[in-house]
């Protein structure tokens, strides 16, 4: 066990003995019961009876501690063996204290902060009876049409791995409310984010190399950090749905990773093997899933209905059931649920929404905001942001005084009444005497509340207009993919009208964009002087936005997913391959035309790329030094540069380290993130930033699909984002040459 968090991958001989003793007493029916996870609405009020009969091993998303205790009492006091239930909950970005959506949290590039946020979420979840958190969602996502991009850490496997570890540490922290332990559940295993066309649940057909180099690393990182469970995904991978995919569930998890944790299916995903067309009926679905390596059936009804029969018919060896049940019981023992099955009902009121958790939510929201644009209104003038607090402000837009939408998707036990709106944030920062006018202007979607004239009039009467636009919470998250990534409804018309009115009088317009994904902002970038990407920022979003708009806080977030110029570019991501005809080289001329990998009608670059984000101050990168121009395979690459705050304000900069492996036995991305540091600098202050990267981390899966590093030349950059930076070179040599 680690000092700060529990590692559920270390087997404890005492627990192993307890598991064996209990397993030996169980009937086949009771064993299968442990492999059944149900929602509290299951069985039309007969849940208690099923628990009493030992037919249920876990429940999910039960929203009241009283109800959890009630069910637990039946399991512990009324079932034959008294095995407690394990209670799982979707705690995606906070339990009651709702933090910004995970995509926003990741934009802080601050693993320590996210660990503390995950710990706070786990503390609240523990106080309300949860044992098992269905997070972190660690799916690499390179398609912003996919609504679930909101739930993850964006497009990069390295950043995703670092943040996955941080979140697992936070969820599995020691010292949670009531002395409870919580187990994390990285999901959705695997490659769920590679859905064709960005359509949720859609087909995934990627190479094994892409699977291993891009989609697996964040899962491996989460498991290495001690995560005791994993949730398999809905999608197929090259023809085999994850829920019956022995390659990913047995070969990779058990044989290659040697991992002992619990595999949980996604909701009804075992049952859906029928719709996938790989099982003729539920019985075949159950057989395929258990043979492939599923341990628990979440609401698929396949295991509870058919496993006993399959074992009795000799179609499924009982040893497989025993192995799964061993893992489940081990987890229950490790979590201490046998000794402490109940949760004190007064705990919740002491823990939920604690002032320090509200403060933490504010810090995360502040650091997650990304300044995309901040232009002066006239040449040589001051940038539009921050606004003066004595300015007359017109606050406009459908999200300016909204609470519920700011919670974002998967808001768990979050409540709209807990949310501070942007209007409230402005009032709090500007004080009672502020000259602040609010006009909604239009609804998020549809024709209601349409008042573009009112918004224009308010902007005309003010010194600056702040327009709060974006998506509703329900436009992202599960089953909420979008084909068009512009502003919904009349919002673009509202913005155009306000921009036109302000442009005439030389007034600044600031857009605050709240969304669950990167949107297409091409028009906005051209016409609006200042854009702050504020995501769905959770309960303190309004205050965080106000702090940034009026300069109490200098924005420091950076993008973790590319913003496309148009939907037609998708997928667009920084770590693409070079191709044989790269866009930035002279193409082959044939038929009088240059032939290269590009569009005839659009740039290949994103509008705003990975790692990008501005500040109210400026940073200069100088004096790159590669301390290890030759480094051995088992050595450590050391690179440094000086970063200077050249502006007038203090600010945080996220300094990034990228490499490119120039020649490999298989093709390599044009850049790969291998390190980052968030540093704070006072005006004129400079800091030497040094990165030390084990060469072992620079590898990939080669021709034979083995992971390794190749000798040869590399480029390296220390950079403010993926499309800039100081460039150096180094060579990896064989161990005996160095
Ligand atoms: C389906 C989702 O894919 C998964 O993320 C979630 O944990 C389960 N439903 C349970 O709500």
XYZ file of C-alpha atoms and ligand atoms in Angstrom:
749
model
C 0.000 0.000 0.000
C 1.172 3.466 -0.849
C 1.279 6.345 1.667
C -1.439 8.457 0.193
C -3.626 6.061 -1.741
C -4.579 2.398 -1.901
C -3.129 0.136 -4.544
C -5.628 -2.665 -5.131
C -3.249 -4.736 -7.199
C -1.174 -6.163 -4.408
C -2.449 -9.486 -3.178
C -2.571 -9.925 0.569
C -2.246 -13.570 1.708
C -4.663 -13.006 4.583
C -7.330 -11.712 2.241
C -6.639 -14.513 -0.228
C -7.319 -17.011 2.547
C -10.585 -15.275 3.487
C -11.663 -15.332 -0.161
C -10.973 -19.044 -0.500
C -12.855 -19.901 2.690
C -15.894 -17.961 1.567
C -15.765 -19.232 -2.011
C -15.741 -22.819 -0.745
C -19.047 -22.199 1.031
C -20.828 -20.702 -1.975
C -23.312 -22.437 -4.231
C -23.010 -21.914 -7.962
C -26.089 -19.685 -7.808
C -24.521 -17.515 -5.116
C -21.319 -17.199 -7.112
C -23.232 -16.057 -10.178
C -25.116 -13.602 -7.967
C -21.844 -11.833 -7.231
C -21.392 -11.348 -10.967
C -24.678 -9.471 -11.330
C -24.792 -5.686 -11.038
C -28.165 -3.982 -11.112
C -29.682 -0.530 -10.898
C -32.007 0.184 -7.947
C -35.008 0.136 -10.270
C -34.269 -3.419 -11.350
C -36.806 -6.161 -10.963
C -39.818 -3.927 -10.312
C -39.488 -3.640 -6.517
C -38.149 -7.132 -6.100
C -34.594 -6.003 -5.619
C -34.657 -6.738 -1.885
C -35.832 -10.296 -2.552
C -33.096 -10.854 -5.107
C -30.470 -9.481 -2.708
C -31.811 -11.729 0.055
C -31.481 -14.742 -2.235
C -27.876 -13.795 -3.011
C -28.650 -13.021 -6.652
C -27.103 -9.549 -6.701
C -23.485 -8.657 -5.957
C -23.495 -4.944 -6.651
C -25.742 -1.994 -7.369
C -25.126 1.180 -9.311
C -26.175 4.793 -9.036
C -28.253 4.597 -5.869
C -28.734 8.204 -4.869
C -29.578 7.937 -1.207
C -27.469 6.726 1.658
C -30.593 5.495 3.448
C -31.505 3.330 0.478
C -27.932 2.018 0.226
C -27.942 1.073 3.920
C -31.356 -0.542 3.519
C -30.143 -2.745 0.653
C -26.883 -3.462 2.439
C -28.780 -4.574 5.546
C -30.664 -7.129 3.474
C -27.421 -8.418 1.928
C -25.526 -8.607 5.204
C -28.263 -9.621 7.620
C -30.760 -11.523 5.488
C -28.813 -13.369 2.798
C -27.452 -16.849 3.582
C -23.769 -15.885 3.498
C -24.111 -12.217 4.422
C -21.872 -10.998 1.608
C -22.190 -7.207 1.385
C -23.030 -5.385 -1.831
C -20.517 -3.134 -3.539
C -22.044 0.192 -4.549
C -20.876 1.867 -7.761
C -21.576 5.443 -8.847
C -20.826 7.604 -11.870
C -18.745 10.287 -10.166
C -17.317 11.870 -13.279
C -16.391 15.390 -12.173
C -17.505 15.613 -8.592
C -20.251 14.071 -6.488
C -22.196 17.034 -5.078
C -19.464 19.667 -5.450
C -19.418 19.665 -9.219
C -16.071 20.522 -10.760
C -15.584 21.517 -14.407
C -16.122 18.676 -16.874
C -13.063 16.411 -17.191
C -12.032 17.916 -20.545
C -11.853 21.267 -18.765
C -10.115 19.797 -15.747
C -7.493 18.368 -18.087
C -6.990 21.835 -19.589
C -5.388 22.836 -16.273
C -2.492 20.461 -17.017
C -2.204 20.213 -13.258
C -2.089 16.594 -12.016
C -1.738 17.599 -8.392
C -4.839 19.790 -8.565
C -6.825 17.054 -10.316
C -5.732 14.536 -7.709
C -7.113 16.837 -5.024
C -10.350 17.319 -7.002
C -10.744 13.548 -7.418
C -10.079 13.085 -3.718
C -12.763 15.619 -2.835
C -15.204 13.834 -5.140
C -14.315 10.501 -3.542
C -14.734 11.940 -0.055
C -18.256 13.128 -0.863
C -19.060 9.846 -2.587
C -17.782 7.885 0.412
C -19.910 9.983 2.742
C -22.980 8.906 0.792
C -22.223 5.201 0.682
C -20.329 4.731 -2.579
C -17.535 2.141 -2.698
C -16.761 2.233 -6.369
C -16.351 5.189 -8.702
C -16.944 4.586 -12.416
C -14.133 6.902 -13.459
C -11.677 8.110 -14.618
C -12.810 8.026 -18.214
C -9.444 7.669 -19.937
C -10.525 7.247 -23.550
C -8.269 9.173 -25.912
C -10.625 11.305 -28.029
C -9.669 12.881 -31.332
C -13.121 13.598 -32.652
C -15.040 16.510 -31.138
C -18.272 15.312 -32.696
C -18.178 12.523 -30.122
C -20.109 13.816 -27.118
C -18.016 11.844 -24.675
C -14.918 13.881 -25.466
C -16.269 15.980 -22.556
C -15.582 13.167 -20.082
C -11.923 12.564 -20.808
C -8.523 14.218 -20.991
C -8.523 14.907 -24.728
C -6.401 13.727 -27.616
C -3.034 12.809 -26.159
C -2.008 9.449 -24.658
C 0.853 10.873 -22.570
C -1.159 13.670 -20.953
C -4.044 11.221 -20.613
C -1.777 8.779 -18.776
C -0.417 11.359 -16.339
C -3.914 12.615 -15.528
C -5.311 9.069 -15.301
C -2.754 8.307 -12.616
C -3.580 11.509 -10.749
C -7.291 10.734 -10.755
C -6.791 7.154 -9.612
C -4.633 8.413 -6.740
C -7.338 10.909 -5.812
C -10.242 8.451 -5.938
C -8.345 5.737 -4.093
C -7.053 8.145 -1.416
C -6.572 7.100 2.145
C -8.508 8.862 4.872
C -11.864 9.365 3.148
C -15.079 10.138 5.032
C -16.156 7.491 7.516
C -12.869 5.629 7.034
C -14.241 4.270 3.772
C -12.094 3.126 0.865
C -13.056 3.677 -2.749
C -11.937 1.833 -5.849
C -11.579 3.561 -9.211
C -12.793 2.123 -12.521
C -10.929 3.413 -15.570
C -13.207 3.188 -18.608
C -14.191 2.415 -21.351
C -11.800 -0.356 -22.211
C -10.888 0.162 -25.004
C -10.669 2.501 -27.994
C -14.235 3.722 -27.401
C -13.111 7.209 -28.473
C -12.158 5.952 -31.923
C -15.808 5.550 -32.950
C -16.200 6.091 -36.687
C -17.627 9.490 -37.512
C -17.668 10.493 -33.859
C -21.010 8.720 -33.463
C -21.400 7.219 -30.001
C -21.258 3.421 -29.728
C -20.098 3.235 -33.333
C -17.725 0.763 -34.945
C -14.020 0.990 -34.131
C -11.582 -0.501 -36.594
C -8.047 0.488 -35.690
C -4.749 -1.315 -36.039
C -3.235 -3.200 -33.138
C -0.347 -0.726 -33.219
C -2.679 2.256 -32.808
C -4.479 0.379 -30.052
C -1.228 -0.217 -28.207
C 0.473 3.131 -28.862
C -2.488 5.485 -28.500
C -5.494 3.955 -26.735
C -3.993 1.534 -24.213
C -1.409 3.701 -22.395
C -3.840 5.671 -20.188
C -5.467 2.390 -19.078
C -2.093 0.827 -18.331
C -1.130 3.936 -16.364
C -4.347 3.804 -14.322
C -3.879 0.104 -13.542
C -0.214 0.607 -12.659
C -1.323 3.287 -10.213
C -3.420 0.693 -8.410
C -6.900 0.897 -9.973
C -8.732 -2.230 -8.856
C -11.324 -2.445 -11.615
C -11.906 -1.585 -15.262
C -15.066 -1.117 -17.328
C -15.108 -2.620 -20.802
C -16.568 -0.555 -23.599
C -19.649 -0.794 -25.797
C -17.804 -0.744 -29.104
C -16.381 -3.450 -31.259
C -12.705 -3.422 -32.131
C -11.975 -4.776 -35.589
C -15.048 -6.980 -35.567
C -15.043 -8.171 -31.961
C -17.116 -6.252 -29.381
C -15.144 -5.415 -26.228
C -17.578 -7.386 -24.033
C -16.553 -10.647 -25.711
C -13.042 -9.727 -26.751
C -10.597 -12.207 -25.243
C -7.656 -10.433 -26.835
C -8.195 -7.263 -24.818
C -9.766 -8.816 -21.702
C -7.581 -11.901 -21.275
C -4.441 -11.583 -23.305
C -3.700 -7.915 -22.641
C -5.148 -7.456 -19.134
C -4.340 -10.783 -17.564
C -1.370 -12.176 -19.475
C 0.522 -9.066 -20.544
C -0.354 -6.644 -17.723
C -0.650 -9.435 -15.120
C -3.475 -7.481 -13.549
C -5.802 -9.057 -10.959
C -8.641 -6.546 -10.812
C -12.335 -6.821 -11.643
C -13.660 -6.409 -15.185
C -17.131 -4.876 -15.320
C -19.182 -4.682 -18.509
C -20.794 -1.414 -19.524
C -24.548 -1.011 -19.092
C -26.347 -3.834 -20.937
C -23.280 -4.270 -23.155
C -23.285 -8.062 -22.747
C -26.926 -8.168 -23.809
C -26.041 -5.950 -26.775
C -23.809 -8.674 -28.207
C -27.070 -9.764 -29.823
C -27.503 -6.426 -31.624
C -23.828 -6.449 -32.564
C -24.645 -9.701 -34.324
C -22.145 -11.962 -32.564
C -24.636 -13.790 -30.348
C -27.920 -15.321 -31.441
C -29.496 -14.950 -28.009
C -28.787 -13.867 -24.440
C -27.439 -17.265 -23.490
C -24.813 -17.136 -26.218
C -24.002 -13.570 -25.195
C -23.419 -14.727 -21.613
C -21.227 -17.590 -22.750
C -19.100 -15.423 -25.018
C -18.676 -12.723 -22.387
C -17.579 -15.034 -19.575
C -15.244 -16.981 -21.854
C -13.681 -13.729 -23.050
C -13.089 -12.445 -19.522
C -15.994 -10.371 -18.171
C -16.414 -10.677 -14.401
C -19.557 -8.606 -13.789
C -22.575 -8.075 -16.006
C -23.905 -4.540 -15.528
C -27.623 -4.684 -16.275
C -27.235 -7.043 -19.209
C -29.299 -9.781 -17.485
C -27.178 -12.342 -19.321
C -25.094 -13.661 -16.421
C -27.930 -13.928 -13.888
C -30.211 -15.618 -16.391
C -27.823 -18.052 -18.051
C -24.508 -18.680 -16.312
C -25.736 -21.387 -13.953
C -27.296 -23.292 -16.815
C -24.179 -22.848 -18.990
C -21.992 -24.324 -16.260
C -24.388 -27.221 -15.648
C -24.417 -27.998 -19.381
C -20.618 -28.027 -19.423
C -20.434 -25.043 -21.804
C -18.621 -22.872 -19.279
C -16.081 -24.299 -16.822
C -16.934 -23.518 -13.206
C -13.284 -22.573 -12.741
C -13.952 -19.435 -14.791
C -16.815 -18.461 -12.492
C -14.604 -19.115 -9.472
C -11.838 -16.923 -10.886
C -14.250 -14.040 -11.468
C -15.869 -14.387 -8.043
C -12.457 -14.553 -6.390
C -11.636 -11.169 -7.898
C -14.955 -9.690 -6.807
C -14.734 -10.993 -3.238
C -11.093 -9.920 -3.005
C -12.122 -6.385 -3.909
C -14.899 -6.396 -1.315
C -12.461 -7.597 1.346
C -9.805 -5.086 0.298
C -12.342 -2.277 0.472
C -13.247 -3.336 3.997
C -16.965 -3.620 3.200
C -17.293 -6.852 5.171
C -16.181 -5.092 8.376
C -17.956 -1.787 7.673
C -20.925 -2.377 5.409
C -22.952 0.666 6.513
C -22.470 4.388 6.101
C -23.355 6.773 8.916
C -26.308 8.755 7.652
C -25.202 12.033 9.207
C -21.861 11.996 7.375
C -23.181 13.497 4.163
C -24.226 16.765 5.774
C -20.704 17.191 7.200
C -18.872 16.463 3.975
C -20.919 17.541 0.937
C -20.146 21.010 -0.405
C -17.601 21.751 2.301
C -16.191 25.274 1.941
C -12.780 23.880 1.024
C -14.342 21.782 -1.736
C -16.153 24.826 -3.098
C -12.808 26.673 -3.047
C -11.151 23.781 -4.843
C -13.898 23.804 -7.477
C -13.176 27.512 -7.978
C -9.442 26.924 -8.383
C -10.001 24.162 -10.922
C -12.493 26.303 -12.843
C -10.098 29.277 -12.903
C -7.197 27.189 -14.133
C -9.294 25.358 -16.724
C -10.278 28.497 -18.628
C -8.353 28.882 -21.883
C -7.803 32.325 -23.394
C -8.104 31.666 -27.117
C -7.858 35.214 -28.390
C -7.136 38.623 -26.897
C -6.577 41.231 -29.556
C -6.297 45.005 -29.158
C -9.163 47.007 -30.586
C -6.749 49.196 -32.507
C -3.170 48.717 -33.634
C -0.804 49.167 -30.719
C -3.669 49.440 -28.211
C -4.239 47.349 -25.095
C -5.790 43.909 -25.548
C -9.522 43.667 -24.920
C -9.066 41.641 -21.708
C -9.007 42.048 -18.796
C -11.887 44.493 -18.629
C -11.764 47.454 -16.261
C -13.973 46.863 -13.264
C -15.407 50.383 -13.508
C -16.511 49.877 -17.113
C -20.210 49.812 -17.985
C -20.832 46.188 -18.932
C -23.546 44.601 -21.052
C -23.723 40.947 -20.084
C -25.537 39.069 -22.808
C -26.343 35.539 -23.854
C -28.259 32.402 -22.946
C -25.631 31.108 -20.519
C -24.970 34.374 -18.692
C -27.552 33.712 -16.001
C -27.947 29.982 -16.212
C -27.208 27.463 -13.485
C -28.121 23.964 -14.622
C -26.172 23.980 -17.886
C -22.938 24.980 -16.144
C -22.947 21.633 -14.330
C -22.258 19.898 -17.651
C -22.906 16.282 -18.510
C -22.803 13.584 -15.816
C -23.491 15.977 -12.967
C -23.959 13.155 -10.437
C -25.688 14.539 -7.304
C -24.966 18.112 -8.383
C -27.779 20.614 -8.084
C -28.470 23.690 -10.148
C -29.083 25.662 -6.945
C -25.401 25.166 -5.985
C -24.165 26.907 -9.125
C -22.945 30.483 -9.211
C -23.991 32.067 -12.500
C -21.776 34.389 -14.492
C -24.120 37.253 -13.609
C -23.663 36.469 -9.912
C -19.923 36.163 -10.405
C -19.823 39.597 -12.068
C -21.878 41.115 -9.258
C -19.624 39.564 -6.629
C -16.460 40.845 -8.301
C -17.756 44.282 -9.328
C -19.657 45.071 -6.140
C -22.926 46.869 -5.557
C -22.144 50.028 -7.505
C -21.447 48.237 -10.758
C -23.033 49.417 -13.982
C -24.071 46.004 -15.217
C -26.947 45.228 -17.551
C -28.013 41.709 -18.318
C -30.027 40.682 -21.370
C -30.465 37.048 -22.312
C -30.840 37.770 -26.041
C -31.864 34.267 -27.057
C -32.257 30.716 -25.805
C -29.553 28.098 -26.227
C -31.711 26.503 -28.903
C -35.075 27.352 -30.408
C -37.005 30.610 -30.672
C -37.873 31.300 -27.055
C -36.653 34.476 -25.325
C -35.492 35.959 -28.613
C -34.474 39.553 -27.935
C -31.551 40.447 -30.139
C -32.616 44.125 -30.203
C -32.545 44.218 -26.409
C -29.038 42.785 -26.382
C -27.860 45.257 -29.000
C -29.374 48.162 -27.070
C -27.602 47.025 -23.892
C -24.303 46.735 -25.775
C -24.787 50.208 -27.265
C -25.326 51.694 -23.831
C -22.252 49.987 -22.340
C -18.464 50.314 -22.648
C -17.996 46.589 -23.328
C -20.141 43.567 -24.138
C -19.566 40.149 -22.643
C -21.477 37.450 -24.512
C -21.872 34.069 -22.814
C -22.621 31.395 -25.401
C -22.269 27.713 -26.045
C -23.871 24.338 -25.630
C -26.344 22.932 -23.165
C -25.109 20.246 -20.793
C -27.071 17.637 -22.732
C -25.295 18.371 -26.015
C -22.271 16.401 -24.866
C -21.757 13.241 -22.860
C -23.082 9.783 -23.607
C -25.207 9.366 -26.744
C -24.875 13.078 -27.542
C -22.755 13.357 -30.632
C -23.140 16.341 -32.955
C -22.490 16.618 -36.683
C -22.383 20.440 -36.691
C -20.094 22.078 -34.200
C -21.240 25.658 -34.477
C -23.286 27.620 -31.970
C -26.810 26.181 -31.725
C -30.020 28.137 -32.283
C -29.955 31.921 -32.670
C -26.685 32.363 -30.798
C -24.570 33.143 -33.837
C -27.128 35.745 -34.962
C -27.077 37.283 -31.479
C -23.294 37.443 -31.511
C -23.157 38.921 -34.995
C -25.594 41.665 -34.000
C -23.676 42.556 -30.841
C -20.351 42.490 -32.679
C -21.735 44.750 -35.408
C -23.064 47.232 -32.849
C -19.831 47.329 -30.874
C -17.565 47.464 -33.940
C -19.272 50.678 -35.020
C -18.336 52.317 -31.732
C -14.951 50.654 -31.230
C -16.067 48.764 -28.112
C -14.685 45.429 -27.017
C -16.751 42.274 -27.294
C -15.693 39.325 -25.187
C -17.101 35.855 -25.809
C -17.264 33.406 -22.922
C -17.746 30.022 -24.492
C -19.223 27.214 -22.433
C -19.218 23.853 -24.159
C -18.542 20.183 -23.634
C -16.275 19.910 -26.657
C -14.152 21.945 -29.058
C -16.488 23.920 -31.309
C -15.861 25.377 -34.750
C -15.025 29.027 -34.026
C -13.728 30.190 -37.374
C -16.130 33.106 -37.770
C -15.722 34.064 -34.134
C -11.938 34.130 -34.352
C -12.147 36.498 -37.276
C -14.660 38.915 -35.796
C -14.486 38.878 -32.008
C -11.537 40.520 -30.213
C -11.460 38.257 -27.150
C -12.543 34.639 -26.618
C -12.384 32.725 -23.347
C -13.099 28.998 -23.516
C -14.748 28.320 -20.155
C -16.290 24.874 -20.852
C -19.024 23.633 -18.524
C -17.229 24.863 -15.460
C -19.181 23.383 -12.543
C -20.613 25.098 -9.481
C -18.033 27.905 -9.324
C -17.916 28.591 -13.058
C -19.558 31.999 -12.786
C -17.101 33.301 -10.238
C -14.129 31.833 -12.108
C -15.203 33.563 -15.316
C -15.627 36.884 -13.499
C -12.198 36.569 -11.877
C -10.602 36.036 -15.267
C -12.612 38.667 -17.149
C -11.717 41.412 -14.650
C -8.120 40.283 -14.153
C -8.076 39.001 -10.566
C -6.895 35.763 -12.136
C -4.667 35.486 -15.207
C -5.866 32.700 -17.514
C -3.486 29.773 -17.769
C -5.348 26.775 -19.213
C -4.192 25.194 -22.437
C -6.133 23.074 -24.914
C -5.996 19.308 -24.684
C -8.062 18.719 -27.818
C -7.707 20.505 -31.148
C -10.331 23.008 -32.285
C -11.042 22.309 -35.976
C -11.568 25.068 -38.536
C -14.450 23.106 -39.977
C -16.123 19.778 -39.319
C -14.648 18.535 -42.614
C -11.128 18.467 -41.086
C -12.074 16.014 -38.359
C -10.131 14.153 -37.117
C -7.490 16.860 -36.776
C -4.880 16.328 -34.042
C -1.290 17.366 -33.520
C 0.371 13.933 -33.322
C -0.508 12.918 -36.861
C 1.833 11.028 -39.169
C 3.951 12.742 -41.789
C 2.622 10.747 -44.805
C 4.738 10.302 -47.932
C 3.626 13.701 -49.199
C 3.601 16.042 -46.217
C 1.731 19.291 -46.594
C 4.683 21.457 -45.557
C 7.009 20.059 -48.215
C 6.946 20.642 -51.937
C 4.595 18.029 -53.361
C 5.254 15.827 -56.367
C 4.140 17.588 -59.526
C 1.919 15.548 -61.742
C -0.564 16.879 -64.278
C 0.744 20.373 -63.443
C -0.466 20.153 -59.883
C 1.292 19.658 -56.583
C 0.153 16.386 -55.055
C 0.324 16.393 -51.285
C -1.707 15.507 -48.234
C -3.992 18.508 -47.966
C -7.439 19.885 -48.745
C -8.118 21.966 -51.831
C -10.372 24.241 -49.859
C -9.094 24.344 -46.273
C -5.882 24.390 -44.278
C -4.744 21.170 -42.653
C -4.009 22.997 -39.410
C -6.564 23.255 -36.617
C -7.939 26.679 -35.738
C -6.493 26.322 -32.240
C -4.138 23.432 -31.690
C -3.179 21.118 -28.871
C -1.365 22.809 -26.010
C -2.468 26.293 -27.082
C -3.661 28.967 -24.686
C -2.808 32.638 -24.107
C -2.207 34.595 -20.943
C -2.552 38.247 -19.899
C 1.223 38.253 -19.774
C 3.702 36.967 -22.350
C 6.383 34.303 -22.116
C 9.579 34.046 -24.075
C 11.410 30.773 -24.643
C 15.213 31.003 -25.113
C 18.473 29.064 -24.807
C 17.439 25.514 -25.513
C 20.134 23.091 -24.431
C 20.140 19.380 -25.049
C 22.372 18.120 -22.241
C 22.333 14.609 -23.670
C 22.949 14.950 -27.432
C 23.781 11.237 -27.355
C 21.822 9.136 -24.963
C 21.690 5.409 -24.470
C 18.560 3.299 -24.599
C 18.584 2.870 -20.847
C 19.570 6.487 -20.216
C 17.630 9.676 -19.589
C 17.120 12.485 -22.070
C 17.859 15.852 -20.436
C 16.731 19.046 -22.170
C 16.296 22.539 -20.796
C 15.308 26.038 -21.823
C 14.792 29.388 -20.186
C 11.272 30.719 -19.949
C 10.894 34.424 -19.137
C 7.777 36.325 -18.216
C 8.158 39.289 -20.562
C 4.891 40.965 -19.651
C 3.587 43.099 -16.834
C 1.589 40.541 -14.856
C 2.410 37.415 -12.985
C 1.161 34.291 -14.694
C 1.429 30.524 -15.034
C 2.884 28.974 -18.156
C 2.495 25.334 -19.176
C 5.836 24.432 -20.715
C 5.682 21.392 -22.994
C 8.281 18.923 -24.224
C 7.785 17.217 -27.570
C 9.896 14.769 -29.522
C 9.908 13.307 -33.007
C 11.555 9.994 -33.795
C 12.858 10.784 -37.281
C 13.262 7.284 -38.705
C 11.614 4.155 -37.369
C 10.852 0.705 -38.635
C 7.260 1.890 -38.647
C 6.078 5.481 -39.169
C 6.071 7.845 -36.187
C 3.986 10.951 -35.379
C 5.371 14.360 -36.376
C 5.401 15.275 -32.678
C 4.716 13.476 -29.415
C 4.274 15.067 -26.002
C 6.678 13.539 -23.478
C 6.653 16.021 -20.616
C 5.126 19.242 -19.290
C 5.526 21.571 -16.351
C 3.239 24.291 -15.063
C 5.400 27.120 -13.739
C 4.482 30.452 -12.121
C 6.498 33.538 -13.034
C 6.434 37.108 -11.751
C 6.876 39.896 -14.315
C 10.470 39.793 -15.689
C 11.176 36.610 -13.785
C 12.900 33.827 -15.691
C 13.240 30.168 -14.936
C 15.418 27.447 -16.339
C 13.040 24.580 -17.059
C 14.626 21.158 -17.253
C 12.997 17.976 -18.492
C 14.367 14.556 -17.727
C 12.701 11.850 -19.782
C 13.700 8.194 -19.542
C 14.592 7.065 -23.064
C 12.475 3.978 -22.388
C 9.442 6.312 -22.655
C 10.267 7.240 -26.253
C 9.399 3.859 -27.706
C 6.553 2.435 -29.756
C 5.247 -0.884 -30.992
C 7.403 -1.935 -33.926
C 6.987 -4.355 -36.792
C 6.683 -7.383 -34.546
C 4.343 -5.472 -32.220
C 6.871 -5.464 -29.374
C 7.357 -2.197 -27.485
C 10.866 -0.772 -27.799
C 13.025 2.244 -28.510
C 15.098 2.327 -31.690
C 18.547 3.826 -32.014
C 18.652 6.891 -34.241
C 18.013 10.606 -34.497
C 15.270 12.547 -32.828
C 14.065 16.135 -32.822
C 13.058 17.687 -29.532
C 11.144 20.865 -28.744
C 10.483 22.830 -25.606
C 7.351 24.640 -26.578
C 4.340 26.714 -25.546
C 2.138 24.464 -27.725
C 2.335 21.690 -30.289
C 2.956 23.960 -33.285
C 5.801 26.104 -31.939
C 8.888 25.938 -29.753
C 12.661 25.816 -29.656
C 13.994 22.883 -31.609
C 16.988 20.675 -30.806
C 18.248 17.236 -31.722
C 19.551 14.163 -30.009
C 20.550 10.647 -30.923
C 19.643 7.455 -29.144
C 22.560 5.043 -29.224
C 22.842 1.411 -28.198
C 23.603 0.928 -24.507
C 27.245 -0.077 -25.074
C 28.050 2.897 -27.371
C 27.390 5.632 -24.826
C -22.989 3.738 -19.514
C -21.743 4.548 -19.625
O -21.080 4.252 -20.831
C -20.775 4.365 -18.473
O -19.771 5.338 -18.591
C -21.473 4.442 -17.153
O -20.546 4.247 -16.110
C -22.575 3.405 -17.109
N -23.527 3.652 -18.185
C -23.321 3.391 -15.780
O -24.098 4.527 -15.665
